[in-house]
PDB file of C-alpha atoms in Angstrom:
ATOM      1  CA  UNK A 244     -56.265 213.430 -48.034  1.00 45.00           C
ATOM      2  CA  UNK A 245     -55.567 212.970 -44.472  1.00 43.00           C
ATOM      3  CA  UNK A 246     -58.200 213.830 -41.660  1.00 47.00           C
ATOM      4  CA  UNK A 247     -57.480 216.673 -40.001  1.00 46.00           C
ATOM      5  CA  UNK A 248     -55.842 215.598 -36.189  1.00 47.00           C
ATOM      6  CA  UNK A 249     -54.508 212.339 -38.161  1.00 47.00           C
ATOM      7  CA  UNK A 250     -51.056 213.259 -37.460  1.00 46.00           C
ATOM      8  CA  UNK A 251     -52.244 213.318 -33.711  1.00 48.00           C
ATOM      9  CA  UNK A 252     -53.939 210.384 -33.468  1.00 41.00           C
ATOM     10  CA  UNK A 253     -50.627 207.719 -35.570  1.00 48.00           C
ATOM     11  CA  UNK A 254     -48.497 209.984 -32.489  1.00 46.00           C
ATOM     12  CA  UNK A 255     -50.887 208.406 -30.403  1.00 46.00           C
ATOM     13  CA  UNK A 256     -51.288 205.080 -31.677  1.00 49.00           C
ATOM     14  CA  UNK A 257     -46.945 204.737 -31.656  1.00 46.00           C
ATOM     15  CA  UNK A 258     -47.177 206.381 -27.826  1.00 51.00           C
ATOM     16  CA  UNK A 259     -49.692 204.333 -26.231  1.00 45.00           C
ATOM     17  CA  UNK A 260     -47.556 201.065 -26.309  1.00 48.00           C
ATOM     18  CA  UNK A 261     -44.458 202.675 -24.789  1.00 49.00           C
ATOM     19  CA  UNK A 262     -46.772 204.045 -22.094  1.00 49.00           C
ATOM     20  CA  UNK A 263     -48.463 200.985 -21.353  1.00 45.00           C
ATOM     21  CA  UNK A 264     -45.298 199.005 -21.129  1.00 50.00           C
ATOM     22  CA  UNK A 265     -43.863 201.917 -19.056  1.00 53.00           C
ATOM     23  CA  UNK A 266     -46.471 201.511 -16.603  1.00 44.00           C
ATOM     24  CA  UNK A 267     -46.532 197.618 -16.413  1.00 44.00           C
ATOM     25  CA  UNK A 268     -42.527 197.343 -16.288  1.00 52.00           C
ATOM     26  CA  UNK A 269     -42.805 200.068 -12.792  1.00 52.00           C
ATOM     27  CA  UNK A 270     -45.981 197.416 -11.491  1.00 48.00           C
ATOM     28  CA  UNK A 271     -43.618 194.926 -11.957  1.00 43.00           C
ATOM     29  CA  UNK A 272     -40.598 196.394 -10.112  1.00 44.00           C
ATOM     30  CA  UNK A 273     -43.332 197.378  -6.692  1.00 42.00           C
ATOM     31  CA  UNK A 274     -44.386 194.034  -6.873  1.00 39.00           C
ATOM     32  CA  UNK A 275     -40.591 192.829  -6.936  1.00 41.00           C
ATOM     33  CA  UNK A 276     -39.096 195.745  -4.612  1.00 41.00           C
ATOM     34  CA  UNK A 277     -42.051 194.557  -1.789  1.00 41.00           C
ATOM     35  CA  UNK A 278     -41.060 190.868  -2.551  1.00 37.00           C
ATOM     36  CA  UNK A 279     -38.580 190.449   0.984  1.00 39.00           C
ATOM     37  CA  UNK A 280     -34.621 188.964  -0.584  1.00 40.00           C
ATOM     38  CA  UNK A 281     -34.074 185.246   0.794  1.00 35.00           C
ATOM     39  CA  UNK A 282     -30.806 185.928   2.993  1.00 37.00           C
ATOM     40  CA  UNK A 283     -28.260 183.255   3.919  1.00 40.00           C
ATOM     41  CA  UNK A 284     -26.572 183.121   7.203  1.00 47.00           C
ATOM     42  CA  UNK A 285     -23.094 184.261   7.729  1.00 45.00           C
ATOM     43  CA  UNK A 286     -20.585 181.376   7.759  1.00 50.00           C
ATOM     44  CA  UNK A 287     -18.908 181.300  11.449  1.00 60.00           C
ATOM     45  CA  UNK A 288     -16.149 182.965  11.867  1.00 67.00           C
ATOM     46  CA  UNK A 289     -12.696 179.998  11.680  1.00 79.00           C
ATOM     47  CA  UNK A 290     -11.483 179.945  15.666  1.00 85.00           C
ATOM     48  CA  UNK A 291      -7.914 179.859  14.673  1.00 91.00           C
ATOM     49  CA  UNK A 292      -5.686 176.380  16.209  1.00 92.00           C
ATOM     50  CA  UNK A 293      -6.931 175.170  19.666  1.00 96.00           C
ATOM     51  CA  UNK A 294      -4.386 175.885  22.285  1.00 97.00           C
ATOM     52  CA  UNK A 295      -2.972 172.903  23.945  1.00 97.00           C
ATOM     53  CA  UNK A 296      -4.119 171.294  27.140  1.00 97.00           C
ATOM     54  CA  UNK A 297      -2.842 168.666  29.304  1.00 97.00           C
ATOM     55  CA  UNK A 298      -5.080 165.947  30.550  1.00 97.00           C
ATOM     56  CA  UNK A 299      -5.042 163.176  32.542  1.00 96.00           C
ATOM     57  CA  UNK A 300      -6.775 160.405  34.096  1.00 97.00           C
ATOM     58  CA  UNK A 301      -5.911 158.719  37.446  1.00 95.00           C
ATOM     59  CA  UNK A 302      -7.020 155.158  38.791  1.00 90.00           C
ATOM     60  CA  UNK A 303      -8.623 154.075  42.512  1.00 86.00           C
ATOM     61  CA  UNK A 304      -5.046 154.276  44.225  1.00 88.00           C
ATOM     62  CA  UNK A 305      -4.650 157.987  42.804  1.00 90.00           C
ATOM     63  CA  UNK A 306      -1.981 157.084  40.006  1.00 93.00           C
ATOM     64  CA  UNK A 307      -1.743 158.796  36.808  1.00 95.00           C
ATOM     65  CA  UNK A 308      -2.795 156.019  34.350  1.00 96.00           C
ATOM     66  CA  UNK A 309      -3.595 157.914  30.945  1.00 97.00           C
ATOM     67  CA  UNK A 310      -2.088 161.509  30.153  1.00 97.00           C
ATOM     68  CA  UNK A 311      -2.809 163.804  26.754  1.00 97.00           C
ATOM     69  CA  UNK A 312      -1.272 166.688  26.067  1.00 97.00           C
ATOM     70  CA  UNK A 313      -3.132 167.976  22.438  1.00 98.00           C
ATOM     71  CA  UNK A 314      -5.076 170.648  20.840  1.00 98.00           C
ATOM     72  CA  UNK A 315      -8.703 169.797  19.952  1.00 98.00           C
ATOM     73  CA  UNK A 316     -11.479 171.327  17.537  1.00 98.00           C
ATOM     74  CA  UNK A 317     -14.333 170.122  16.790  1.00 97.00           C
ATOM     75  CA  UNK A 318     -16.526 169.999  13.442  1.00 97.00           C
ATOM     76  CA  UNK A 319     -20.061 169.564  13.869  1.00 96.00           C
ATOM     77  CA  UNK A 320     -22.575 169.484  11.069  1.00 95.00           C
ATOM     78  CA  UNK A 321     -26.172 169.489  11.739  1.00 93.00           C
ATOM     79  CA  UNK A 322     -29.172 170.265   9.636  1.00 91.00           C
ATOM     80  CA  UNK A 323     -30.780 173.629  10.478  1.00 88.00           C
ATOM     81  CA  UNK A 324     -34.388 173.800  10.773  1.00 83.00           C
ATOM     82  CA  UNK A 325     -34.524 177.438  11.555  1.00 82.00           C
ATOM     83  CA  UNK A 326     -32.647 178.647   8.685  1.00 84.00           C
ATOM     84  CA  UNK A 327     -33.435 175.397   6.257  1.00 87.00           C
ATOM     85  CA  UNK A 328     -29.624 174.895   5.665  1.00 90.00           C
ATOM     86  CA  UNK A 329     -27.061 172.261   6.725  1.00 92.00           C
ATOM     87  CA  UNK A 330     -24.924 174.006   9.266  1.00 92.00           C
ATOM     88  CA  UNK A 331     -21.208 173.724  10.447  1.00 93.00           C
ATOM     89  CA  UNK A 332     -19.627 174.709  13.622  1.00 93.00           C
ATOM     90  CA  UNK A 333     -16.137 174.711  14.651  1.00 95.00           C
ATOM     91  CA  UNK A 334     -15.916 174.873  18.240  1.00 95.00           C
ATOM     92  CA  UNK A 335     -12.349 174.916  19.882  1.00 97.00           C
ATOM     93  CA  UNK A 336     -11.950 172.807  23.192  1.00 97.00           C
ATOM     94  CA  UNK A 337     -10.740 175.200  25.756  1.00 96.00           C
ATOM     95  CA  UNK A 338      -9.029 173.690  28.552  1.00 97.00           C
ATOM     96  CA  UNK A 339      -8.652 176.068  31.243  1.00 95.00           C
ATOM     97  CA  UNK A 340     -12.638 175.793  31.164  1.00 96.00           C
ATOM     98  CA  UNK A 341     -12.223 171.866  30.346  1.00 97.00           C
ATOM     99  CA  UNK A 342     -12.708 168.871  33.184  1.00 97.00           C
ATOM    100  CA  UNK A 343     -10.855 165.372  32.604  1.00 97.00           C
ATOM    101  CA  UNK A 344     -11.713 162.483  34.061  1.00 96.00           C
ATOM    102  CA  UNK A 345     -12.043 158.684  33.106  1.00 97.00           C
ATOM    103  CA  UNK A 346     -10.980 155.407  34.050  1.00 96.00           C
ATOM    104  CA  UNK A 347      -8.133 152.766  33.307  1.00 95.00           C
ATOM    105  CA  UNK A 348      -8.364 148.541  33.107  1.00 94.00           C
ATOM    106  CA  UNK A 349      -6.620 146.396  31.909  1.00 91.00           C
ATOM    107  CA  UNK A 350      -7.601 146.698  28.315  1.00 95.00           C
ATOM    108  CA  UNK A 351      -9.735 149.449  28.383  1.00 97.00           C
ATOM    109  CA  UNK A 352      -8.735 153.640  28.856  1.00 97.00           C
ATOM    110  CA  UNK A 353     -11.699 156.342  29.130  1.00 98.00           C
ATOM    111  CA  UNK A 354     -10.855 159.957  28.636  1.00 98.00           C
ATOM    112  CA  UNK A 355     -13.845 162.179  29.157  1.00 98.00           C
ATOM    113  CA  UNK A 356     -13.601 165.889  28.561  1.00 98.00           C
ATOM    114  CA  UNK A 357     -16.622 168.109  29.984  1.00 97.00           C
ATOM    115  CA  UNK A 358     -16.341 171.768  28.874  1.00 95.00           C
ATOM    116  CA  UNK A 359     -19.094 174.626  28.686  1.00 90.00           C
ATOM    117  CA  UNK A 360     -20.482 173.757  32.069  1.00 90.00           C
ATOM    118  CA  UNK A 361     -20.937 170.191  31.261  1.00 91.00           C
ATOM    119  CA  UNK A 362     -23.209 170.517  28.247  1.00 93.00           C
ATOM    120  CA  UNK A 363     -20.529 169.471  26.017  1.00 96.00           C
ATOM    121  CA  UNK A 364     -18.916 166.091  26.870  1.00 98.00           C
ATOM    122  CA  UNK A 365     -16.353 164.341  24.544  1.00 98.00           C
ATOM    123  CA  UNK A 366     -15.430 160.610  24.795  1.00 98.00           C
ATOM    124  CA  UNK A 367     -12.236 159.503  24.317  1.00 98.00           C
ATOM    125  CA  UNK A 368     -11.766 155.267  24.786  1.00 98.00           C
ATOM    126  CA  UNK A 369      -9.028 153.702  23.934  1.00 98.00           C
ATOM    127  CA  UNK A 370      -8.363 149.629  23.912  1.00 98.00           C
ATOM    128  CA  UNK A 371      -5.378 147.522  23.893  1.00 96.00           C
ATOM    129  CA  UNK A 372      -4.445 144.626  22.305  1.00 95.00           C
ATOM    130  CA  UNK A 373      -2.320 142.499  25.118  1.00 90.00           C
ATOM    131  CA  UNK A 374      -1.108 140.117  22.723  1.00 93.00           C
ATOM    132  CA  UNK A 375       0.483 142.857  20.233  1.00 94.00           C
ATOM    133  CA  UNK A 376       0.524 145.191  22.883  1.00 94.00           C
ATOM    134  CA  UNK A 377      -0.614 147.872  20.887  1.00 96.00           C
ATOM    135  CA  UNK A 378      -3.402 150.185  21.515  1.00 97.00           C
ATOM    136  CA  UNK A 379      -5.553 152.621  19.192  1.00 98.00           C
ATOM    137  CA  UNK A 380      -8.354 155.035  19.595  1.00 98.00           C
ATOM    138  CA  UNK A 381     -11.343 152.991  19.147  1.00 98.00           C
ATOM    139  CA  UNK A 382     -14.471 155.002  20.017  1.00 98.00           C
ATOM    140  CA  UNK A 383     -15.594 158.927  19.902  1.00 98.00           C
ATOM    141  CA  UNK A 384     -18.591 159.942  21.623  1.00 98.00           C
ATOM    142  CA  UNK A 385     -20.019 163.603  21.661  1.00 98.00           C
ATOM    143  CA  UNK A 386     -23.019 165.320  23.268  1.00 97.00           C
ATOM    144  CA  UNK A 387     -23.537 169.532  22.992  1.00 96.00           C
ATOM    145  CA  UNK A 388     -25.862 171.372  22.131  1.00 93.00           C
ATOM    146  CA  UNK A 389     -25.852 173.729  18.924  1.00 90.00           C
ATOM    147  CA  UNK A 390     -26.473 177.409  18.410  1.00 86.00           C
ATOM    148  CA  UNK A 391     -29.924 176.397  16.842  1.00 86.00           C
ATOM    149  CA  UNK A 392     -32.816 176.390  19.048  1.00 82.00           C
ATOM    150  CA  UNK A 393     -34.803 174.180  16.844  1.00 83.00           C
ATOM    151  CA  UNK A 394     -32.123 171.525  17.136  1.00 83.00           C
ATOM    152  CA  UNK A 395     -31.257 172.126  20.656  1.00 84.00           C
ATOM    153  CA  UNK A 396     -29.062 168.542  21.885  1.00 91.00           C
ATOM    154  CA  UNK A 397     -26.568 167.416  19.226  1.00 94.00           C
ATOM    155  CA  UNK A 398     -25.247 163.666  20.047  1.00 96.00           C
ATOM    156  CA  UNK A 399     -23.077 161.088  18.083  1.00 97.00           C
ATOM    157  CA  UNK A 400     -20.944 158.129  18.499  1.00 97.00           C
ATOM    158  CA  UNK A 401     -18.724 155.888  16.704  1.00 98.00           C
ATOM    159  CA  UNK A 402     -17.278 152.418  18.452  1.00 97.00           C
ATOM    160  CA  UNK A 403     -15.356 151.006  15.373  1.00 97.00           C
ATOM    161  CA  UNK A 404     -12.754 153.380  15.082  1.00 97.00           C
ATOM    162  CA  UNK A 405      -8.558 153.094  14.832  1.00 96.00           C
ATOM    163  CA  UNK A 406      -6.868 156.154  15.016  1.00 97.00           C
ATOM    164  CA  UNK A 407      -3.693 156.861  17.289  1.00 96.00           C
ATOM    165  CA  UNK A 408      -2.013 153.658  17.180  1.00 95.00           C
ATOM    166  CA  UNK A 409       0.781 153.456  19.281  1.00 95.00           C
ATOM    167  CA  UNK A 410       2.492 150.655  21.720  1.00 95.00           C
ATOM    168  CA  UNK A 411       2.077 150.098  25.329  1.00 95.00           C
ATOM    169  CA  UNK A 412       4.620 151.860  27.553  1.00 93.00           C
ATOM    170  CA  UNK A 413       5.258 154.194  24.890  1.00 97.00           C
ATOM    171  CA  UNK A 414       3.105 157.871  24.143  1.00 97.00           C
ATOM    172  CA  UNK A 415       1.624 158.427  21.069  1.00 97.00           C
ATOM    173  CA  UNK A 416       3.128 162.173  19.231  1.00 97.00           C
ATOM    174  CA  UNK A 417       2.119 163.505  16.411  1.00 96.00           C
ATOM    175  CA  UNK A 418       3.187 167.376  15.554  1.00 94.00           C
ATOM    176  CA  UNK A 419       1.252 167.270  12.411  1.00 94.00           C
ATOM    177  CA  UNK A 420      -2.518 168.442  12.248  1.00 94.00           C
ATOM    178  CA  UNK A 421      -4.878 165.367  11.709  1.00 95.00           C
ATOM    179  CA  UNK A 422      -8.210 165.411  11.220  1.00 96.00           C
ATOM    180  CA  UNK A 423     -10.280 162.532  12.460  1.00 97.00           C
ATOM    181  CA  UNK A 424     -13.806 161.666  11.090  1.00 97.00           C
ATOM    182  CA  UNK A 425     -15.762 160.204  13.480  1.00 98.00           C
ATOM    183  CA  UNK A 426     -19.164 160.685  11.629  1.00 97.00           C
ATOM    184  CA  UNK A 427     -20.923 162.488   8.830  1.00 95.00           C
ATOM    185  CA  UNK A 428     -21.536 164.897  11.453  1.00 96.00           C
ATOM    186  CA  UNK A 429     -18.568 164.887  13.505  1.00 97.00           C
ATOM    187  CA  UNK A 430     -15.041 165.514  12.729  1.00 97.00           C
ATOM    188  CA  UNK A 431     -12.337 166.509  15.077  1.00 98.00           C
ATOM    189  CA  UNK A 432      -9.106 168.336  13.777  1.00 97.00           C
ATOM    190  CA  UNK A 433      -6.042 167.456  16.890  1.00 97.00           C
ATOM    191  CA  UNK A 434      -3.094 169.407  17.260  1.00 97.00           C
ATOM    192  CA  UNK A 435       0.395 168.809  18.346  1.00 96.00           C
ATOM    193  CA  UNK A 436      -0.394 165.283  19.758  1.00 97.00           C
ATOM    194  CA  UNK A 437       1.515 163.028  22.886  1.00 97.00           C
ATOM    195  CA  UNK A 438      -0.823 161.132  24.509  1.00 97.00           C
ATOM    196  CA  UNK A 439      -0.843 157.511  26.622  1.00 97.00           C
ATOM    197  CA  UNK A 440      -3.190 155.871  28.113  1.00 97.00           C
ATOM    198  CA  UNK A 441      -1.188 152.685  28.732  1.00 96.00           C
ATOM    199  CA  UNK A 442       1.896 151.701  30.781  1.00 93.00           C
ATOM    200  CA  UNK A 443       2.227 155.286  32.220  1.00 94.00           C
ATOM    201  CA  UNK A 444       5.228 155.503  34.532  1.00 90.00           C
ATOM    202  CA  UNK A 445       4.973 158.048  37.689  1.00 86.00           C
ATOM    203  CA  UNK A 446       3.290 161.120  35.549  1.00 88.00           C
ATOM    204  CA  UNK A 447       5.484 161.299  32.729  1.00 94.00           C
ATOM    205  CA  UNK A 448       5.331 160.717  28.789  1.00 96.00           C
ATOM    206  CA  UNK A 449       7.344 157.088  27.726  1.00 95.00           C
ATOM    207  CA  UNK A 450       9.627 157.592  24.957  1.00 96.00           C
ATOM    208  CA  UNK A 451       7.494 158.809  21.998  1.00 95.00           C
ATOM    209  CA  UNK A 452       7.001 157.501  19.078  1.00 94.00           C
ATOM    210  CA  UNK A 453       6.505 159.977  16.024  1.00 92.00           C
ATOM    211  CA  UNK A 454       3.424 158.866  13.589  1.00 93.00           C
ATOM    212  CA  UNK A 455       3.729 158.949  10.264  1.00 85.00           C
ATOM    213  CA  UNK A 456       2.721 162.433   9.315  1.00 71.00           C
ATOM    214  CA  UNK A 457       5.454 163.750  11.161  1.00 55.00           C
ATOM    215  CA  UNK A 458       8.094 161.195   9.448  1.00 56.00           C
ATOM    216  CA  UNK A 459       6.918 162.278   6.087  1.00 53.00           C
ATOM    217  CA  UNK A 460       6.834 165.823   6.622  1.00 51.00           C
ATOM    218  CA  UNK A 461      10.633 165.018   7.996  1.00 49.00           C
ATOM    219  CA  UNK A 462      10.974 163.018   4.869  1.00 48.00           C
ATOM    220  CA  UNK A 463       9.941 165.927   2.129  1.00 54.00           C
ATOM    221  CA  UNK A 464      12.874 168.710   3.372  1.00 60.00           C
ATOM    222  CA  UNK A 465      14.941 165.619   2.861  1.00 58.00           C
ATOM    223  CA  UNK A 466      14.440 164.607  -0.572  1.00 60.00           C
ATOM    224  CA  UNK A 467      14.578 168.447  -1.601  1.00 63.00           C
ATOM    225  CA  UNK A 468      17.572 168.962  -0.381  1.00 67.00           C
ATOM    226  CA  UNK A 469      18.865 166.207  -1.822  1.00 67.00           C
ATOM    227  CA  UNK A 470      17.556 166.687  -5.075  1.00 71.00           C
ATOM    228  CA  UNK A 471      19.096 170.383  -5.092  1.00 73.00           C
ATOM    229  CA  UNK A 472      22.701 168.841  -4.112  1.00 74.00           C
ATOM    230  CA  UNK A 473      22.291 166.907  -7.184  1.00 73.00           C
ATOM    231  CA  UNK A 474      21.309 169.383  -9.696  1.00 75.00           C
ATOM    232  CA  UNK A 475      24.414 172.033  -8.237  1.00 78.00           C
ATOM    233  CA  UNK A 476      26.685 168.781  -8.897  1.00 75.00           C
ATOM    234  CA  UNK A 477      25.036 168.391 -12.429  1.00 79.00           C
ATOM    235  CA  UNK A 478      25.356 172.346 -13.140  1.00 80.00           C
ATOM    236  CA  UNK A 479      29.455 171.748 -11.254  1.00 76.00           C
ATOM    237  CA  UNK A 480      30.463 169.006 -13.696  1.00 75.00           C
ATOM    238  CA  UNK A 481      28.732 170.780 -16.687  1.00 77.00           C
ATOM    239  CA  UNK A 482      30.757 173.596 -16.092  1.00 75.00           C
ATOM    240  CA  UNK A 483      34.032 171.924 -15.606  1.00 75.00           C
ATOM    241  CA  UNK A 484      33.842 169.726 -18.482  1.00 79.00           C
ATOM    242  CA  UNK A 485      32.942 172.792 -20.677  1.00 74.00           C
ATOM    243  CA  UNK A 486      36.001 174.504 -19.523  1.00 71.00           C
ATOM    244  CA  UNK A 487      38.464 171.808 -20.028  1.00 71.00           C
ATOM    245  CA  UNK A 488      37.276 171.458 -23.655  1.00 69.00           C
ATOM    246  CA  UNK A 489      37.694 174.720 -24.324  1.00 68.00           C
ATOM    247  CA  UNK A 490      41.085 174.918 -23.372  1.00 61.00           C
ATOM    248  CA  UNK A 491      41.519 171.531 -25.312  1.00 60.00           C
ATOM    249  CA  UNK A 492      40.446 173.818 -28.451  1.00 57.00           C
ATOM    250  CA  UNK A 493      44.081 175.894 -28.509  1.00 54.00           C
ATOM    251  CA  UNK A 494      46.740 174.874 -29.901  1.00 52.00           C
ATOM    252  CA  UNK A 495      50.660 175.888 -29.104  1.00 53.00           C
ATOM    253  CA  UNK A 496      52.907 177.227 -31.428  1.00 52.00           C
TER     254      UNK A 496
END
């Protein structure tokens, strides 16, 4: 026989589970829903190509020595303490807010750009070789400061560098986008390049010489075209021979 209420109490028994686990699965959701979500800072927002500015540097008798005309952007890494994340910023050189100075010698060029009321200041210096008169970018230097409180003064420098080679008396061009890595924290992405910062005559570019991005991008159209002339020819003389054999196929009577 079965006791009287044992119905009851197996209904019981099966329930009791489900409510327990009911109650410990919404514990465990408050718990969770109090917990606050880690968030990650927004990526900055990509400030499009740096418009063009023209620079230039004059020695002690007030003569143009070194002269730029390119679009700059700069790519700065840096390890942020405040939100425990490495960090990149891409910061467009202005220049109707941007300063040029520098200074010319024999061997040696300076360009020095000060933007953002001075607290960023980019280092341009440039050498040249008298016996092969050539000359090259050699050195990068950059001091700002970052969005970051924590972090405050960003700096970084690189002396062993050879970018930009050109030849004295002649400017530098470059239409291509470049990007030149200066550190592990520093990278800067130029524009639409013609600089010189030897041999200038009056205030005016020398003859420019085109680097080699440009002659390969001039290069590419080249060899497409040339390989579609070839294949129409191919497809032509496919064609042509196919018609004259089939007209070799009849026969006169």
């Amino acid at each position: 026989m079965i006791p009287a209420g044992g119905q009851s109490w197996g209904a019981m028994g099966v329930m009791l589970p489900l409510i327990l686990a009911a109650v410990l699965h919404q514990g465990f959701a408050s718990v969770a829903s109090t917990t606050p979500a880690q968030t990650t800072a927004a990526p900055h927002k990509d400030p499009g190509h740096p418009e063009r500015g023209t620079y230039h540097v004059a020695n002690s008798n007030n003569t143009v020595c070194l002269l730029a005309y390119m679009g700059l952007q700069l790519n700065i890494t840096y390890n942020s303490t405040s939100q425990n994340k490495i960090v990149q910023e891409v910061v467009n050189i202005k220049p109707n807010v941007t300063l040029a100075s520098g200074s010319c010698e024999a061997e040696r060029a300076v360009l020095e750009l000060k933007t953002d009321a001075n607290k960023t200041v980019l280092t341009f210096v440039f050498i040249q070789n008298t016996t092969s008169s050539k000359y090259h970018l050699s050195e990068v230097s950059l001091t700002t400061t970052v969005p970051d409180p924590k972090v405050g003064n960003f700096s970084t420098k690189n002396s062993s560098l050879d970018f930009l080679q050109g030849t004295v008396g002649y400017s530098y061009m470059c239409r291509m986008e470049q990007t030149l890595t200066v550190s592990q924290n520093l990278s800067i992405n130029t524009f639409q390049v013609q600089l010189q910062p030897f041999g200038v005559s009056g205030d005016t570019f020398g003859a420019a010489v085109e680097c080699q991005l440009d002659e390969d991008g001039m290069l590419i159209p080249i060899i497409v075209g040339a390989a579609l002339a070839g294949l129409v020819l191919i497809v032509l003389l496919a064609y042509l021979i196919g018609r004259k054999r089939s007209h070799a196929g009849y026969q006169t009577i």
